[in-house]
mmCIF file of C-alpha atoms in Angstrom:
data_model
loop_
_atom_site.group_PDB
_atom_site.id
_atom_site.type_symbol
_atom_site.label_atom_id
_atom_site.label_comp_id
_atom_site.label_asym_id
_atom_site.label_seq_id
_atom_site.Cartn_x
_atom_site.Cartn_y
_atom_site.Cartn_z
ATOM 1 C CA UNK A 1 -32.011 48.498 5.931
ATOM 2 C CA UNK A 2 -29.589 49.403 3.297
ATOM 3 C CA UNK A 3 -30.705 48.847 -0.268
ATOM 4 C CA UNK A 4 -27.970 46.149 -0.841
ATOM 5 C CA UNK A 5 -29.016 44.219 2.171
ATOM 6 C CA UNK A 6 -32.693 44.569 0.954
ATOM 7 C CA UNK A 7 -31.750 43.244 -2.503
ATOM 8 C CA UNK A 8 -29.827 40.387 -0.911
ATOM 9 C CA UNK A 9 -32.518 39.390 1.490
ATOM 10 C CA UNK A 10 -34.935 39.307 -1.427
ATOM 11 C CA UNK A 11 -32.674 37.197 -3.454
ATOM 12 C CA UNK A 12 -32.232 34.801 -0.456
ATOM 13 C CA UNK A 13 -35.979 34.546 -0.175
ATOM 14 C CA UNK A 14 -36.062 33.479 -3.969
ATOM 15 C CA UNK A 15 -33.304 30.866 -3.404
ATOM 16 C CA UNK A 16 -35.116 29.616 -0.232
ATOM 17 C CA UNK A 17 -38.308 29.250 -2.171
ATOM 18 C CA UNK A 18 -36.645 27.410 -4.972
ATOM 19 C CA UNK A 19 -34.548 25.225 -2.467
ATOM 20 C CA UNK A 20 -37.769 24.518 -0.704
ATOM 21 C CA UNK A 21 -39.339 22.814 -3.738
ATOM 22 C CA UNK A 22 -36.254 20.712 -3.984
ATOM 23 C CA UNK A 23 -35.983 19.686 -0.384
ATOM 24 C CA UNK A 24 -39.801 18.730 -0.112
ATOM 25 C CA UNK A 25 -39.072 16.128 -2.884
ATOM 26 C CA UNK A 26 -35.800 14.885 -1.324
ATOM 27 C CA UNK A 27 -37.486 14.551 1.995
ATOM 28 C CA UNK A 28 -40.581 13.001 0.840
ATOM 29 C CA UNK A 29 -42.680 15.866 1.747
ATOM 30 C CA UNK A 30 -41.339 16.400 5.299
ATOM 31 C CA UNK A 31 -39.322 19.431 5.094
ATOM 32 C CA UNK A 32 -39.369 22.968 3.440
ATOM 33 C CA UNK A 33 -37.007 25.899 3.893
ATOM 34 C CA UNK A 34 -38.284 29.290 4.724
ATOM 35 C CA UNK A 35 -36.291 32.584 4.842
ATOM 36 C CA UNK A 36 -37.265 34.869 7.814
ATOM 37 C CA UNK A 37 -36.276 38.123 9.187
ATOM 38 C CA UNK A 38 -35.424 36.760 12.593
ATOM 39 C CA UNK A 39 -32.118 38.065 13.901
ATOM 40 C CA UNK A 40 -31.739 40.625 11.105
ATOM 41 C CA UNK A 41 -29.026 43.119 11.940
ATOM 42 C CA UNK A 42 -27.469 40.676 14.174
ATOM 43 C CA UNK A 43 -24.022 39.593 12.579
ATOM 44 C CA UNK A 44 -24.069 36.145 14.047
ATOM 45 C CA UNK A 45 -27.782 35.364 13.046
ATOM 46 C CA UNK A 46 -26.731 33.457 9.885
ATOM 47 C CA UNK A 47 -28.993 33.430 6.942
ATOM 48 C CA UNK A 48 -32.284 33.641 8.591
ATOM 49 C CA UNK A 49 -33.430 30.232 7.315
ATOM 50 C CA UNK A 50 -35.828 28.022 9.142
ATOM 51 C CA UNK A 51 -36.939 24.576 8.413
ATOM 52 C CA UNK A 52 -40.527 23.820 8.344
ATOM 53 C CA UNK A 53 -41.099 20.257 9.381
ATOM 54 C CA UNK A 54 -44.525 18.834 8.242
ATOM 55 C CA UNK A 55 -44.400 15.824 10.597
ATOM 56 C CA UNK A 56 -44.290 17.885 13.788
ATOM 57 C CA UNK A 57 -45.985 21.087 12.468
ATOM 58 C CA UNK A 58 -43.102 22.988 13.879
ATOM 59 C CA UNK A 59 -40.427 25.317 12.509
ATOM 60 C CA UNK A 60 -36.921 24.280 13.343
ATOM 61 C CA UNK A 61 -33.500 25.822 13.526
ATOM 62 C CA UNK A 62 -31.386 24.164 10.737
ATOM 63 C CA UNK A 63 -28.754 23.346 13.469
ATOM 64 C CA UNK A 64 -31.208 20.600 14.774
ATOM 65 C CA UNK A 65 -30.997 18.624 11.589
ATOM 66 C CA UNK A 66 -29.132 15.355 11.525
ATOM 67 C CA UNK A 67 -26.154 14.918 9.311
ATOM 68 C CA UNK A 68 -28.238 13.388 6.481
ATOM 69 C CA UNK A 69 -30.859 16.119 6.751
ATOM 70 C CA UNK A 70 -28.339 18.658 6.560
ATOM 71 C CA UNK A 71 -26.849 17.298 3.381
ATOM 72 C CA UNK A 72 -30.293 17.413 1.941
ATOM 73 C CA UNK A 73 -30.839 20.951 2.909
ATOM 74 C CA UNK A 74 -27.460 21.920 1.549
ATOM 75 C CA UNK A 75 -27.989 20.177 -1.676
ATOM 76 C CA UNK A 76 -31.484 21.813 -1.932
ATOM 77 C CA UNK A 77 -29.880 25.242 -1.366
ATOM 78 C CA UNK A 78 -27.130 24.745 -4.077
ATOM 79 C CA UNK A 79 -30.099 23.322 -6.599
ATOM 80 C CA UNK A 80 -32.237 26.400 -5.571
ATOM 81 C CA UNK A 81 -29.423 28.785 -6.274
ATOM 82 C CA UNK A 82 -28.819 27.320 -9.702
ATOM 83 C CA UNK A 83 -32.493 27.494 -10.322
ATOM 84 C CA UNK A 84 -32.685 31.252 -9.548
ATOM 85 C CA UNK A 85 -29.559 32.094 -11.380
ATOM 86 C CA UNK A 86 -30.798 30.082 -14.372
ATOM 87 C CA UNK A 87 -34.045 31.837 -14.377
ATOM 88 C CA UNK A 88 -32.673 35.238 -13.948
ATOM 89 C CA UNK A 89 -29.909 34.908 -16.594
ATOM 90 C CA UNK A 90 -32.526 34.651 -19.416
ATOM 91 C CA UNK A 91 -32.792 30.801 -19.207
ATOM 92 C CA UNK A 92 -28.917 30.337 -19.124
ATOM 93 C CA UNK A 93 -28.495 26.779 -18.115
ATOM 94 C CA UNK A 94 -26.056 25.748 -15.532
ATOM 95 C CA UNK A 95 -25.020 22.605 -17.256
ATOM 96 C CA UNK A 96 -22.703 20.997 -14.692
ATOM 97 C CA UNK A 97 -23.133 20.218 -11.032
ATOM 98 C CA UNK A 98 -20.734 18.522 -8.830
ATOM 99 C CA UNK A 99 -21.761 16.991 -5.444
ATOM 100 C CA UNK A 100 -18.924 15.994 -3.161
ATOM 101 C CA UNK A 101 -19.660 13.488 -0.572
ATOM 102 C CA UNK A 102 -22.547 13.629 1.969
ATOM 103 C CA UNK A 103 -24.081 10.483 0.515
ATOM 104 C CA UNK A 104 -22.763 8.334 3.362
ATOM 105 C CA UNK A 105 -25.047 10.123 5.933
ATOM 106 C CA UNK A 106 -28.237 9.202 4.093
ATOM 107 C CA UNK A 107 -30.469 6.130 4.717
ATOM 108 C CA UNK A 108 -31.677 4.112 1.731
ATOM 109 C CA UNK A 109 -34.924 6.006 1.377
ATOM 110 C CA UNK A 110 -33.231 9.490 1.358
ATOM 111 C CA UNK A 111 -30.578 8.103 -0.964
ATOM 112 C CA UNK A 112 -33.237 6.960 -3.437
ATOM 113 C CA UNK A 113 -35.097 10.484 -3.082
ATOM 114 C CA UNK A 114 -31.823 12.444 -3.787
ATOM 115 C CA UNK A 115 -30.796 10.065 -6.715
ATOM 116 C CA UNK A 116 -34.378 10.614 -8.240
ATOM 117 C CA UNK A 117 -33.580 14.431 -8.066
ATOM 118 C CA UNK A 118 -30.136 14.014 -9.657
ATOM 119 C CA UNK A 119 -31.345 11.558 -12.216
ATOM 120 C CA UNK A 120 -34.162 14.365 -13.250
ATOM 121 C CA UNK A 121 -31.418 16.891 -13.598
ATOM 122 C CA UNK A 122 -29.405 14.441 -15.792
ATOM 123 C CA UNK A 123 -32.639 13.640 -17.763
ATOM 124 C CA UNK A 124 -32.915 17.600 -18.282
ATOM 125 C CA UNK A 125 -29.629 17.774 -19.930
ATOM 126 C CA UNK A 126 -27.317 18.708 -17.006
ATOM 127 C CA UNK A 127 -24.129 16.848 -16.199
ATOM 128 C CA UNK A 128 -24.099 15.755 -12.769
ATOM 129 C CA UNK A 129 -20.728 14.651 -11.040
ATOM 130 C CA UNK A 130 -20.811 12.824 -7.854
ATOM 131 C CA UNK A 131 -17.678 12.395 -5.720
ATOM 132 C CA UNK A 132 -18.441 9.500 -3.275
ATOM 133 C CA UNK A 133 -17.173 6.329 -1.329
ATOM 134 C CA UNK A 134 -20.751 4.983 -1.227
ATOM 135 C CA UNK A 135 -20.605 1.523 -2.728
ATOM 136 C CA UNK A 136 -24.384 1.733 -3.530
ATOM 137 C CA UNK A 137 -23.826 4.603 -5.761
ATOM 138 C CA UNK A 138 -21.900 2.310 -8.189
ATOM 139 C CA UNK A 139 -25.083 0.544 -9.150
ATOM 140 C CA UNK A 140 -26.955 3.915 -9.591
ATOM 141 C CA UNK A 141 -24.425 5.949 -11.745
ATOM 142 C CA UNK A 142 -23.796 4.765 -15.313
ATOM 143 C CA UNK A 143 -20.611 6.588 -16.050
ATOM 144 C CA UNK A 144 -17.800 6.469 -13.316
ATOM 145 C CA UNK A 145 -14.325 7.578 -13.004
ATOM 146 C CA UNK A 146 -12.230 5.811 -10.457
ATOM 147 C CA UNK A 147 -9.229 7.408 -9.090
ATOM 148 C CA UNK A 148 -6.742 5.057 -7.197
ATOM 149 C CA UNK A 149 -3.627 6.291 -5.354
ATOM 150 C CA UNK A 150 -0.653 4.402 -4.404
ATOM 151 C CA UNK A 151 3.069 5.145 -3.685
ATOM 152 C CA UNK A 152 3.967 5.664 -7.341
ATOM 153 C CA UNK A 153 1.128 8.225 -7.876
ATOM 154 C CA UNK A 154 -2.573 8.106 -9.010
ATOM 155 C CA UNK A 155 -4.242 6.104 -11.769
ATOM 156 C CA UNK A 156 -7.583 6.950 -13.460
ATOM 157 C CA UNK A 157 -9.941 4.357 -14.842
ATOM 158 C CA UNK A 158 -13.225 4.992 -16.534
ATOM 159 C CA UNK A 159 -16.164 2.744 -16.640
ATOM 160 C CA UNK A 160 -19.690 2.879 -18.285
ATOM 161 C CA UNK A 161 -22.529 0.577 -17.654
ATOM 162 C CA UNK A 162 -26.266 0.365 -18.536
ATOM 163 C CA UNK A 163 -28.561 1.164 -15.607
ATOM 164 C CA UNK A 164 -31.558 -1.149 -15.244
#
């Protein structure tokens, strides 16, 4: 294995470990991510990630996840990457995160768990931008920017409400 590949594999293991902590929360303890060496050297093997399913006690290929579960895993990986970069940059804080769609594939419980994680990021000082058409999110996000398109162009409307 080349040195660069070794370093990247080690970094991916760190990201997977950080993402696993996030995914475990968002999936109510059901899922964790694990980096494996399976398929190493095979260009089509992907990232070598497996999903550990606590409900079945089995490891799963990420391709077997549903749309909502895939969204959770993807969000967990993005947050895990941000966690690793922040830790390695001397605590440099990545202050802004944008999440574009994916919420429509979540059931109410999963949506609550994701919003709890995003609310925690916000409470920790990060700005979290959410791009979504899910009506329920309007009740959960205090500051909103609405973009409306019509034949004459686009208009922007901002709104801020207190969250109970």
